[in-house]
Amino acid sequence: MGKVIEMFGINVFNDEVMRQRLPRETYQALHRTIDNGRRLDPQVASVVANAMKDWALEHGATHYTHWFQPLNSVTAEKHDAFLSPLSGGRIINDFSGKELVRGEADASSLPSGGLRSTFEARGYTAWDPTSYAFIKEHTLCIPTAYCSYSGEALDKKTPLLRSMEAVNRQAVRILKLFGRNDATRVTPSVGPEQEYFLVDKKLYEQRSDLIFAGRTLFGAMAPKGQELGDHFFGTIKPRVQAFMSELNKELWKLGVLAKTEHNETAPSQHEMAPIYSTVNIACDHNQLTMEIMKKVADRHGLYCLLNEKPFEGVNGSGKHNNWSLTTNTGYNLLEPGDSPYDSAQFLLFLMSVIKAVDENQDLLRASVASAGNDHRLGGFEAPPAIISIFLGDELTEILESIEKGTAYSGREKTEMTVGVHMLPKFPKDTTDRNRTSPFAFTGNKFEFRMLGSSASISAANVVLNTIVAESLRQFADELEKAENFQEALHDLIVRTIRAHKRIIFNGNNYSPEWVDEAAARGLLKLDSTVDALPCYTDEKNIRLFSTHGVLSENELRSRRDIGLDAFAKMTGIEAKTMLMMARRQILPAVLKYTGEIAAAGNHILQFGQHLPHTAADELVERLCRGCDALNQCIERLSGSLEGQPADGEPLERARYMHDSVMPEMAALRKVADELESITDRKAWPFPTYDQLLFTT
Ligand code: ADP
Ligand code: MG
């Protein structure tokens, strides 16, 4: 492998390349656009396009595409060759500023949630110059936003960019109050840790559930799971190591800051964490990471499972979304700081997050809702479906002493008046390591741990940025009017602690007592996607998103409906896959095996009457009963599927799947898994958990 420094970003049209290849004025104009979110001048775009094209051709690209993120969970691209015809049958390589800045996409089969009428199926794509263009397999990819002709966002990037603007606007107001006039821009930074499973590709190909649903729908647990804790941070096996090395190399070439790699808790589970970056870039890079993971796995005879719950009985996979706010002067606003003034500013930003999370538990839960993630959340391994914040004992105690006006009893025994006293130094390590919390303060950032492993990180960050923008807006409105800033600030912080401390919980989120306590505190528990997604169009949330210009009521409704529709469809696919496997694989295999055992029993009866044959008789009986039960479950699941409302509202369809189909799926699985445990492994029609989990 070449040196990291040499290969890093070689396929990216990054700042360094732009500086080298663009005329000085063009480079500066482009930078103004990037740094300040300005519109790009068409003439500048033209020069950039030309330089980009030359660079791409030199790097072996033949095509270009606007690379965008439609409302399902994948990225979309439509390749165009860099060519224009000349007279006489000749061609030239061509790529204009217009083509760089704006593209058209007739993407009528992409979901729009009712935003785009079918007679006007076209949408347009617009370059996001803050995210660098890159080359992927002979194609220059231009990260773009995707909107309808009436300007409604049909993608995940547009609202993310809008939410970044929203939080920037409000955070800068707060910084002005603290006299920090030099900081003119605040951006959310995010480091998303990505979990995944690797399974042998040959085994994967033998399981219809993995192929169609991305997760196992049947499977008795192997004798060993993760109970010994011997996989987490364990030695990485050579085949997986080879995969990881190549993954890193591919990601580095694309400018993705892949940094940490390790085994995760479950057997065959792994994690990759990048170094954090600006949220829209982190989001683009995470999409790329998932795509490259799949491709690289394939080259190593492996299959990469990104589903949130590939295996029952061991941990599922998520994404830990590490989030903070950074100024263009290089300060992390969630870093406690070194002076009383810094401490006060830190506390205000901290409180803005605490207030935001408490007031918008519904939105945070909705932002991570999907059929796959429902199986993971609350599964005694991942965070529960209840949102709370972990602050650590020390910081919690500091907030208590501020609220009550009492001396802080920590190591340094200080009383805390906001703006007068400095926060005592607390070691970062004591603020970490509550792995059960869905939303943890980890010293200089918050870690939102409920995100699903297969989904884009966009929705969660759109919500985070917007709800924090709203807290900051209210804070700024109040403080800008204050006669005595210091007093008003102290008063505001005390009031906010008092109003929102119920969301702080440092204990074990997996314990059953927490469910009761959370209910007593009035915290929401939205167990399923069907419970969570409808909140997008609650009045409070429509007002919130429109106040900040992030999503209109129509755009919110489209996201709610697309999410519910996807839930209903995915559950339908899973149910049909189960029926296929049960009818055409499990039942025939077990019946055949039962016949063999029955024949063996008869054989004993016929030729060795003096020999005991209870084992065969008993096994035949258990198998027969199991097959009958399986048959009944098949019929019940099939009946419930047939009863689904043909074309009702997405909420109605999703609710039906959740309430009527999913319980039948669970019942069928239970019977099948019991049969698996008494059937000859050679007779079982597809690879089992012990093979899937322990052979990579
Ligand atoms: P773990 O939570 O597993 O201990 P790490 O300490 O490796 O994880 O870091 C988690 C992630 O947090 C990394 O992606 C890292 O870049 C990111 N991170 C660190 N500082 C910040 C920050 N200020 N803002 C956002 N993300 C950050
Ligand atoms: Mg983490």
XYZ file of C-alpha atoms and ligand atoms in Angstrom:
724
model
C 0.000 0.000 0.000
C 1.287 3.437 -0.896
C 1.767 6.131 1.674
C -1.425 7.637 3.052
C -0.214 11.164 2.370
C 0.421 10.345 -1.278
C -2.894 8.719 -1.942
C -5.111 10.915 0.235
C -7.574 12.799 -1.915
C -5.978 11.874 -5.256
C -9.453 11.440 -6.719
C -10.804 14.694 -5.303
C -11.029 18.123 -6.922
C -10.121 19.677 -3.592
C -8.932 23.046 -2.456
C -5.313 22.328 -3.275
C -6.188 21.258 -6.833
C -8.417 24.287 -7.282
C -5.679 26.618 -6.069
C -3.243 25.118 -8.534
C -5.554 24.961 -11.512
C -7.813 27.985 -11.274
C -6.866 31.571 -12.110
C -6.377 33.508 -8.896
C -9.569 35.588 -9.196
C -11.654 32.549 -10.008
C -10.238 30.668 -7.054
C -10.985 33.592 -4.741
C -14.506 34.033 -6.088
C -15.202 30.348 -5.640
C -13.869 30.539 -2.111
C -16.171 33.404 -1.257
C -19.037 31.204 -2.414
C -17.834 28.289 -0.344
C -16.997 30.252 2.808
C -20.030 32.490 2.903
C -22.672 30.433 1.168
C -22.925 32.966 -1.719
C -24.324 32.299 -5.154
C -21.824 31.265 -7.763
C -21.297 33.674 -10.648
C -21.965 31.922 -14.022
C -18.652 33.131 -15.449
C -16.789 31.728 -12.492
C -18.698 28.459 -12.902
C -17.594 28.248 -16.496
C -13.919 28.552 -15.643
C -14.271 26.060 -12.803
C -16.095 23.598 -15.068
C -13.345 23.724 -17.611
C -10.611 23.163 -15.063
C -12.621 20.382 -13.460
C -13.113 18.666 -16.797
C -9.409 18.830 -17.703
C -8.456 17.460 -14.310
C -11.056 14.683 -14.552
C -9.931 13.647 -18.056
C -6.313 13.562 -16.905
C -7.433 11.249 -14.109
C -9.087 8.823 -16.485
C -12.691 9.990 -16.200
C -14.893 9.666 -19.259
C -18.232 10.690 -17.771
C -19.655 13.122 -15.288
C -22.715 12.988 -13.089
C -24.583 15.132 -10.660
C -24.437 12.930 -7.589
C -27.435 13.403 -5.312
C -29.351 11.897 -2.422
C -33.010 11.306 -3.170
C -35.536 10.543 -0.457
C -34.913 6.821 -0.362
C -31.707 5.701 1.274
C -29.385 5.528 -1.683
C -27.488 7.975 -3.814
C -28.473 8.617 -7.391
C -26.354 9.257 -10.423
C -26.973 9.580 -14.127
C -23.805 9.476 -16.165
C -23.168 11.711 -19.161
C -20.092 11.397 -21.300
C -17.849 14.446 -21.641
C -18.505 14.837 -25.309
C -20.079 17.141 -27.804
C -20.311 16.444 -31.545
C -18.438 18.633 -34.014
C -19.115 18.802 -37.738
C -17.634 15.968 -39.775
C -18.356 13.302 -37.181
C -15.690 14.485 -34.807
C -16.237 15.101 -31.106
C -14.743 17.255 -28.404
C -14.667 16.748 -24.693
C -17.075 19.300 -23.388
C -18.413 20.366 -20.039
C -19.846 23.837 -19.491
C -20.397 25.963 -16.434
C -24.104 25.470 -16.923
C -23.697 21.723 -16.822
C -21.609 22.004 -13.659
C -23.973 24.250 -11.761
C -27.305 22.865 -12.754
C -28.507 19.589 -14.174
C -31.851 18.123 -14.990
C -33.056 14.856 -13.698
C -36.089 13.119 -15.035
C -36.337 11.075 -11.945
C -39.995 10.203 -12.002
C -39.419 6.873 -10.318
C -37.667 8.389 -7.316
C -39.962 8.956 -4.344
C -41.296 12.473 -3.947
C -43.994 11.921 -1.346
C -46.511 13.844 -3.420
C -44.219 16.845 -3.899
C -43.837 16.406 -7.616
C -46.823 15.834 -9.794
C -46.330 13.150 -12.393
C -46.942 15.466 -15.357
C -43.931 17.484 -14.216
C -41.640 14.678 -13.243
C -38.430 16.559 -13.840
C -36.434 17.990 -11.033
C -33.198 19.893 -11.193
C -29.920 19.305 -9.467
C -27.710 22.121 -8.220
C -24.038 21.863 -7.300
C -23.142 22.161 -3.614
C -19.724 23.811 -4.034
C -18.929 23.266 -0.351
C -18.589 19.548 -1.042
C -15.732 18.710 -3.406
C -16.265 16.897 -6.690
C -14.569 13.508 -6.924
C -13.901 10.686 -9.372
C -15.469 7.315 -8.793
C -14.879 4.616 -11.390
C -14.274 6.797 -14.445
C -17.018 9.221 -13.495
C -16.621 12.732 -12.175
C -19.221 13.019 -9.412
C -20.514 16.461 -8.556
C -22.264 16.558 -5.166
C -25.583 18.259 -5.738
C -28.887 19.169 -4.201
C -32.070 18.003 -5.927
C -35.240 20.098 -6.089
C -38.509 20.222 -7.965
C -39.106 23.057 -10.424
C -41.184 24.830 -7.825
C -38.152 24.750 -5.528
C -39.278 22.044 -3.131
C -36.524 19.845 -1.766
C -36.704 16.330 -3.199
C -33.547 15.206 -1.480
C -31.636 15.000 1.757
C -28.954 17.551 1.037
C -31.151 20.625 0.526
C -32.726 20.644 4.002
C -29.361 19.816 5.524
C -27.800 22.884 3.904
C -30.788 24.989 4.999
C -30.511 23.718 8.581
C -26.811 24.597 8.618
C -27.766 28.146 7.643
C -30.408 28.226 10.374
C -28.086 27.218 13.182
C -25.351 29.464 11.824
C -27.668 32.488 11.864
C -28.739 32.003 15.465
C -25.347 30.935 16.838
C -23.700 34.027 15.382
C -26.297 36.181 17.181
C -25.327 34.547 20.467
C -21.609 34.977 19.802
C -22.164 38.693 19.166
C -23.733 38.982 22.614
C -20.508 37.607 24.027
C -18.558 40.146 21.988
C -17.129 37.531 19.651
C -17.512 39.623 16.538
C -14.624 37.917 14.808
C -16.581 34.681 14.472
C -18.790 35.277 11.463
C -19.773 31.717 10.698
C -20.701 28.709 12.785
C -20.939 25.239 11.267
C -22.021 21.942 12.756
C -19.264 19.333 12.631
C -20.057 15.664 12.626
C -18.078 12.464 12.956
C -20.318 9.483 12.186
C -19.066 6.114 13.438
C -20.323 3.402 11.085
C -21.058 -0.150 12.252
C -21.471 -3.094 9.892
C -21.347 -6.880 9.620
C -19.301 -8.950 7.204
C -20.485 -12.392 6.178
C -19.116 -14.882 3.703
C -20.559 -14.082 0.294
C -21.202 -17.735 -0.598
C -23.291 -18.166 2.531
C -25.070 -14.866 1.928
C -26.100 -15.998 -1.537
C -27.878 -19.017 -0.103
C -30.217 -16.969 2.066
C -33.173 -15.231 0.441
C -33.800 -13.179 3.573
C -30.335 -11.630 3.418
C -30.734 -11.013 -0.292
C -34.196 -9.438 -0.145
C -34.357 -7.955 3.324
C -30.701 -7.436 4.252
C -31.302 -9.266 7.506
C -32.077 -12.782 8.676
C -35.790 -13.451 9.112
C -35.179 -16.946 10.443
C -32.360 -18.448 12.453
C -31.862 -20.150 15.775
C -29.126 -18.575 17.843
C -25.714 -20.232 17.713
C -24.444 -21.833 20.941
C -22.166 -18.841 21.312
C -23.047 -15.203 20.792
C -21.250 -12.189 22.191
C -21.456 -13.202 25.847
C -17.732 -13.717 26.294
C -17.034 -10.212 25.031
C -14.153 -11.635 23.050
C -14.898 -9.931 19.753
C -14.984 -6.259 20.764
C -11.569 -4.747 20.015
C -10.354 -8.316 19.417
C -7.636 -9.253 16.963
C -8.847 -8.678 13.437
C -8.823 -11.806 11.280
C -6.635 -11.720 8.143
C -9.496 -11.695 5.641
C -11.266 -8.879 7.483
C -7.969 -7.032 7.867
C -7.421 -7.253 4.115
C -10.914 -5.856 3.592
C -10.293 -2.999 6.040
C -6.955 -2.074 4.488
C -8.452 -1.861 1.047
C -11.476 0.021 2.341
C -9.219 2.606 3.960
C -7.229 2.985 0.773
C -10.322 3.484 -1.371
C -11.790 5.971 1.099
C -8.558 7.942 1.452
C -8.364 8.309 -2.315
C -11.810 9.882 -2.163
C -10.741 12.244 0.596
C -12.741 10.451 3.283
C -10.911 10.763 6.586
C -11.221 7.098 7.567
C -9.408 6.907 10.866
C -10.402 4.153 13.264
C -11.202 0.526 12.528
C -12.042 -2.185 15.014
C -14.139 -5.224 15.752
C -17.445 -4.452 17.417
C -19.362 -6.336 20.099
C -21.122 -8.984 18.023
C -19.251 -11.715 16.159
C -18.542 -10.571 12.569
C -19.421 -6.984 13.509
C -17.013 -4.130 12.846
C -16.808 -0.360 12.938
C -15.168 2.423 10.978
C -14.940 5.947 12.342
C -13.811 8.913 10.253
C -12.355 12.142 11.578
C -15.182 14.648 11.869
C -15.952 17.245 9.211
C -18.613 19.813 8.296
C -21.940 18.036 8.463
C -22.908 18.117 4.781
C -19.492 16.736 3.852
C -19.711 14.143 6.638
C -23.072 13.145 5.197
C -21.760 12.856 1.614
C -18.749 10.911 2.855
C -20.866 8.547 4.897
C -22.956 7.731 1.825
C -19.755 7.059 -0.089
C -18.393 4.970 2.769
C -21.416 2.673 2.744
C -21.183 2.260 -1.022
C -17.450 1.531 -0.989
C -17.842 -0.916 1.924
C -20.189 -3.020 -0.202
C -17.918 -2.934 -3.229
C -14.726 -3.738 -1.381
C -16.381 -6.566 0.569
C -17.398 -8.132 -2.720
C -13.781 -8.203 -3.891
C -12.857 -10.179 -0.781
C -15.581 -12.790 -1.120
C -17.513 -11.077 1.638
C -20.865 -9.381 1.875
C -21.278 -6.208 3.923
C -24.558 -6.063 5.829
C -25.560 -2.524 6.735
C -28.996 -3.428 8.074
C -29.686 -2.355 11.652
C -30.551 -5.831 12.871
C -29.080 -8.571 10.684
C -29.122 -11.180 13.471
C -31.527 -11.785 16.320
C -29.805 -12.335 19.648
C -26.646 -10.316 19.060
C -26.149 -6.562 18.801
C -27.482 -4.615 15.891
C -25.632 -1.862 14.032
C -25.992 1.864 14.340
C -24.190 5.063 13.604
C -22.938 7.251 16.393
C -23.422 10.812 15.269
C -20.819 12.937 17.088
C -22.003 16.533 16.762
C -20.681 19.910 17.788
C -20.649 23.516 16.612
C -17.457 25.114 15.360
C -16.709 28.763 14.526
C -14.780 29.884 11.473
C -12.197 31.135 13.961
C -11.601 27.561 15.057
C -13.502 27.335 18.353
C -15.627 24.393 19.375
C -18.641 25.932 21.107
C -19.197 22.795 23.173
C -15.696 22.941 24.648
C -15.879 24.133 28.285
C -13.185 26.826 27.848
C -10.639 28.488 30.123
C -12.261 31.597 31.569
C -15.472 32.540 33.369
C -16.689 34.172 30.184
C -15.933 31.081 28.104
C -17.614 28.960 30.736
C -20.758 31.066 30.548
C -20.811 30.833 26.767
C -20.266 27.081 26.931
C -23.106 26.708 29.431
C -25.459 28.661 27.210
C -24.702 26.460 24.198
C -24.948 23.369 26.386
C -28.352 24.512 27.614
C -29.467 25.201 24.057
C -28.938 21.526 23.265
C -30.561 20.270 26.476
C -33.641 22.439 25.896
C -33.788 21.436 22.223
C -33.608 17.727 22.961
C -36.203 17.897 25.740
C -38.654 19.887 23.641
C -38.162 17.769 20.545
C -37.849 14.164 21.664
C -40.503 13.343 19.075
C -38.500 14.769 16.177
C -35.244 13.159 17.199
C -36.955 9.776 17.417
C -38.699 10.342 14.074
C -35.413 11.301 12.427
C -34.010 7.813 13.047
C -37.199 5.879 12.347
C -37.125 2.952 9.924
C -38.313 -0.644 9.860
C -34.761 -1.893 10.404
C -33.944 0.473 13.255
C -37.163 -0.419 15.116
C -35.736 -3.902 15.627
C -32.598 -2.453 17.116
C -33.785 0.347 19.398
C -34.735 -0.889 22.813
C -33.371 -4.340 22.095
C -31.354 -4.280 25.329
C -28.199 -3.450 23.441
C -28.813 -0.245 21.571
C -30.295 2.868 23.126
C -33.981 2.481 23.966
C -36.700 4.322 22.111
C -36.782 6.848 24.972
C -34.639 9.926 24.449
C -32.583 11.218 27.365
C -29.259 12.998 27.774
C -26.200 11.696 29.563
C -24.096 14.531 31.002
C -21.955 12.647 33.506
C -22.162 13.110 37.261
C -19.825 16.058 37.442
C -21.511 18.282 34.896
C -24.928 17.302 36.229
C -23.818 18.343 39.696
C -22.537 21.648 38.365
C -25.906 22.359 36.771
C -27.624 21.469 40.027
C -25.468 23.857 41.992
C -26.139 26.626 39.459
C -29.854 25.985 39.646
C -29.974 25.949 43.426
C -27.331 28.620 43.992
C -25.365 26.254 46.181
C -21.664 25.486 46.265
C -20.516 22.868 43.867
C -19.226 20.034 45.978
C -16.807 18.600 43.442
C -13.080 18.444 43.787
C -12.610 22.203 43.689
C -15.542 23.273 45.859
C -16.582 26.386 44.059
C -19.836 28.208 43.881
C -20.930 28.821 40.330
C -22.374 32.088 39.155
C -22.610 32.125 35.417
C -20.203 34.633 33.906
C -18.404 35.152 37.205
C -16.953 31.768 37.941
C -15.081 29.426 35.777
C -16.259 25.871 35.354
C -14.118 23.532 37.342
C -11.947 21.387 35.151
C -13.502 18.030 34.696
C -11.567 15.305 33.021
C -13.129 14.342 29.716
C -12.998 10.678 30.506
C -15.502 10.876 33.333
C -17.968 12.384 30.892
C -17.841 9.398 28.598
C -18.510 5.711 28.681
C -22.145 5.476 29.416
C -22.727 3.286 26.424
C -26.425 2.926 27.137
C -27.382 6.554 26.604
C -29.031 7.628 23.359
C -27.607 11.138 23.572
C -24.371 11.587 25.476
C -22.165 14.587 26.167
C -18.625 13.375 25.623
C -16.502 16.300 26.763
C -16.670 18.605 23.742
C -19.479 17.182 21.605
C -22.743 15.317 21.823
C -23.011 11.783 20.584
C -26.448 10.859 19.232
C -26.434 7.086 19.165
C -29.862 6.179 17.849
C -29.123 6.502 14.147
C -29.535 3.346 12.116
C -26.533 1.885 10.336
C -28.063 1.861 6.857
C -29.696 5.288 6.791
C -28.313 8.610 5.700
C -27.253 10.805 8.622
C -29.052 13.734 7.019
C -32.446 13.566 8.751
C -30.997 13.354 12.254
C -28.698 16.306 11.617
C -31.420 18.374 9.960
C -33.402 17.925 13.173
C -30.436 18.551 15.482
C -29.355 21.714 13.686
C -32.885 23.084 13.514
C -33.946 22.390 17.088
C -30.715 23.903 18.438
C -31.235 26.891 16.121
C -34.654 27.348 17.727
C -33.261 27.276 21.299
C -30.579 29.750 20.303
C -33.153 31.981 18.623
C -35.208 32.148 21.816
C -32.082 32.766 23.901
C -30.888 35.523 21.574
C -34.322 37.187 21.493
C -34.301 37.372 25.270
C -30.686 38.323 25.836
C -30.523 40.974 23.125
C -33.184 42.897 25.049
C -31.528 42.498 28.441
C -30.364 45.556 30.347
C -27.890 43.642 32.409
C -26.492 40.874 30.220
C -24.716 39.076 33.046
C -27.801 38.854 35.229
C -30.105 37.989 32.393
C -27.759 35.238 31.296
C -27.560 33.719 34.755
C -31.299 33.907 35.108
C -31.897 32.337 31.703
C -29.559 29.454 32.404
C -31.111 28.757 35.803
C -34.604 28.790 34.306
C -33.578 26.517 31.456
C -32.002 23.992 33.803
C -35.124 23.970 35.922
C -37.428 23.526 32.956
C -35.479 20.802 31.188
C -33.499 18.822 33.743
C -35.964 15.942 33.432
C -34.249 14.969 30.166
C -30.918 14.359 31.954
C -30.348 10.756 32.932
C -26.971 9.317 33.828
C -28.097 5.819 34.808
C -28.535 2.581 32.933
C -30.839 3.099 29.967
C -31.297 -0.649 29.539
C -32.866 -1.197 32.939
C -36.626 -1.835 33.113
C -36.882 0.689 35.975
C -35.826 3.453 33.594
C -38.897 2.848 31.460
C -41.105 3.539 34.496
C -39.069 6.476 35.664
C -39.048 8.043 32.205
C -42.824 7.703 32.085
C -43.089 9.382 35.477
C -40.906 12.213 34.152
C -43.242 12.579 31.188
C -40.671 11.568 28.578
C -41.860 10.132 25.292
C -41.508 6.474 24.401
C -42.173 6.024 20.715
C -41.460 2.373 20.088
C -42.035 2.107 16.394
C -41.690 4.066 13.186
C -45.464 4.093 12.992
C -45.630 5.887 16.351
C -42.789 8.255 15.577
C -43.091 9.507 11.998
C -46.540 11.143 12.160
C -45.076 13.816 14.465
C -43.344 15.463 11.499
C -46.597 17.213 10.678
C -47.613 18.174 14.218
C -48.338 21.856 14.464
C -45.358 22.535 16.725
C -43.017 20.969 14.192
C -44.479 22.626 11.120
C -44.014 25.961 12.877
C -40.470 25.094 13.945
C -39.240 24.091 10.497
C -40.928 26.955 8.688
C -39.654 29.559 11.186
C -36.128 28.548 10.226
C -36.826 28.029 6.532
C -35.677 24.418 6.678
C -38.734 22.451 5.555
C -42.192 23.569 4.495
C -45.342 21.803 5.585
C -45.470 19.977 2.227
C -41.850 18.955 2.495
C -42.450 17.630 5.998
C -45.497 15.698 4.870
C -43.532 14.154 2.016
C -40.845 12.945 4.407
C -43.406 11.510 6.799
C -45.251 9.696 4.008
C -42.141 8.382 2.281
C -40.905 7.010 5.602
C -44.212 5.319 6.385
C -44.545 3.986 2.861
C -41.032 2.541 3.036
C -41.895 0.923 6.358
C -45.026 -0.699 4.907
C -43.225 -1.861 1.767
C -40.185 -3.201 3.591
C -42.362 -5.132 6.016
C -44.321 -6.517 3.063
C -41.109 -7.665 1.371
C -39.961 -9.315 4.569
C -43.292 -11.093 5.060
C -43.302 -12.388 1.482
C -39.696 -13.526 1.802
C -40.584 -15.429 4.962
C -43.503 -17.111 3.233
C -41.297 -18.111 0.324
C -38.606 -19.557 2.567
C -41.080 -21.328 4.828
C -43.164 -22.813 2.024
C -40.495 -23.661 -0.471
C -37.496 -24.410 1.702
C -38.201 -25.084 5.360
C -41.398 -27.110 5.177
C -40.288 -29.397 2.311
C -36.885 -29.936 3.917
C -38.303 -30.791 7.323
C -41.006 -33.057 5.890
C -38.393 -34.920 3.881
C -36.216 -35.271 6.935
C -39.217 -36.437 8.989
C -39.809 -39.119 6.368
C -36.230 -40.289 6.730
C -36.477 -40.569 10.499
C -39.859 -42.288 10.248
C -38.332 -44.763 7.792
C -35.486 -45.381 10.206
C -38.031 -46.058 12.962
C -39.906 -48.492 10.745
C -36.703 -50.175 9.819
C -35.967 -50.816 13.479
C -39.496 -52.090 14.020
C -39.215 -54.444 11.100
C -35.758 -55.837 11.551
C -34.864 -55.268 15.150
C -38.036 -55.554 17.142
C -36.097 -56.152 20.329
C -34.314 -52.755 19.940
C -35.606 -49.532 21.536
C -37.010 -47.054 19.028
C -38.478 -44.334 21.218
C -35.928 -41.742 20.041
C -37.079 -42.050 16.449
C -40.757 -42.073 17.428
C -40.396 -39.027 19.630
C -38.435 -37.087 17.070
C -40.956 -37.918 14.370
C -43.725 -36.734 16.620
C -41.983 -33.449 17.445
C -41.156 -32.845 13.811
C -44.722 -33.579 12.739
C -46.178 -31.260 15.336
C -43.668 -28.580 14.359
C -44.531 -28.925 10.680
C -48.219 -28.605 11.437
C -47.622 -25.523 13.546
C -45.440 -24.111 10.769
C -48.154 -24.754 8.263
C -50.698 -22.927 10.392
C -48.380 -19.973 10.874
C -47.796 -19.804 7.132
C -51.516 -19.645 6.500
C -52.051 -17.001 9.151
C -49.248 -14.782 7.861
C -50.454 -15.231 4.326
C -54.008 -14.311 5.379
C -52.876 -11.192 7.211
C -50.834 -10.094 4.185
C -53.835 -10.514 1.934
C -55.880 -8.357 4.279
C -53.642 -5.315 3.873
C -55.392 -2.142 2.746
C -54.702 -1.960 -0.973
C -53.999 1.711 -1.400
C -54.796 3.550 1.785
C -52.839 6.413 3.278
C -49.217 5.519 4.102
C -49.975 5.757 7.827
C -52.875 3.338 7.541
C -50.806 0.831 5.540
C -47.828 1.082 7.863
C -50.010 0.723 10.942
C -51.648 -2.396 9.477
C -48.267 -3.958 8.768
C -47.075 -3.150 12.258
C -50.178 -4.324 14.115
C -51.411 -7.220 11.994
C -48.556 -8.595 9.906
C -45.505 -8.281 12.132
C -46.934 -10.405 15.001
C -47.599 -13.221 12.491
C -44.050 -12.912 11.198
C -42.745 -13.292 14.734
C -44.941 -16.342 15.333
C -43.759 -18.023 12.138
C -40.154 -17.373 12.961
C -40.497 -18.862 16.437
C -41.861 -22.160 15.124
C -39.294 -22.345 12.314
C -36.386 -21.653 14.669
C -37.597 -24.432 16.987
C -37.697 -26.798 14.032
C -34.193 -25.769 13.058
C -32.928 -26.806 16.464
C -34.189 -30.405 16.047
C -33.417 -30.919 12.369
C -30.239 -32.516 11.051
C -27.985 -29.611 10.063
C -27.266 -31.273 6.725
C -30.998 -31.309 6.017
C -31.550 -27.622 6.861
C -32.037 -25.748 3.597
C -29.827 -22.719 4.175
C -26.744 -21.681 6.213
C -27.351 -21.200 9.925
C -26.252 -18.581 12.449
C -23.189 -20.505 13.586
C -21.934 -20.609 10.011
C -22.860 -17.006 9.200
C -21.440 -15.467 12.342
C -18.289 -17.436 12.877
C -16.767 -18.143 9.497
C -15.451 -14.784 8.300
P -15.739 6.562 20.582
O -17.041 7.250 20.848
O -15.940 5.191 19.999
O -14.811 6.617 21.725
P -13.861 8.261 19.089
O -13.274 8.909 20.294
O -12.985 7.463 18.211
O -15.129 7.365 19.393
O -14.491 9.442 18.247
C -15.755 9.448 17.769
C -15.946 10.442 16.675
O -16.115 11.760 17.208
C -14.845 10.562 15.616
O -15.452 10.494 14.360
C -14.296 11.942 15.896
O -13.733 12.560 14.752
C -15.540 12.666 16.335
N -15.302 13.964 16.960
C -14.281 14.335 17.759
N -14.382 15.645 18.072
C -15.507 16.104 17.466
C -16.142 17.368 17.374
N -15.658 18.423 17.991
N -17.269 17.439 16.650
C -17.769 16.369 16.023
N -17.210 15.184 16.068
C -16.095 15.031 16.765
Mg -18.759 6.596 19.984
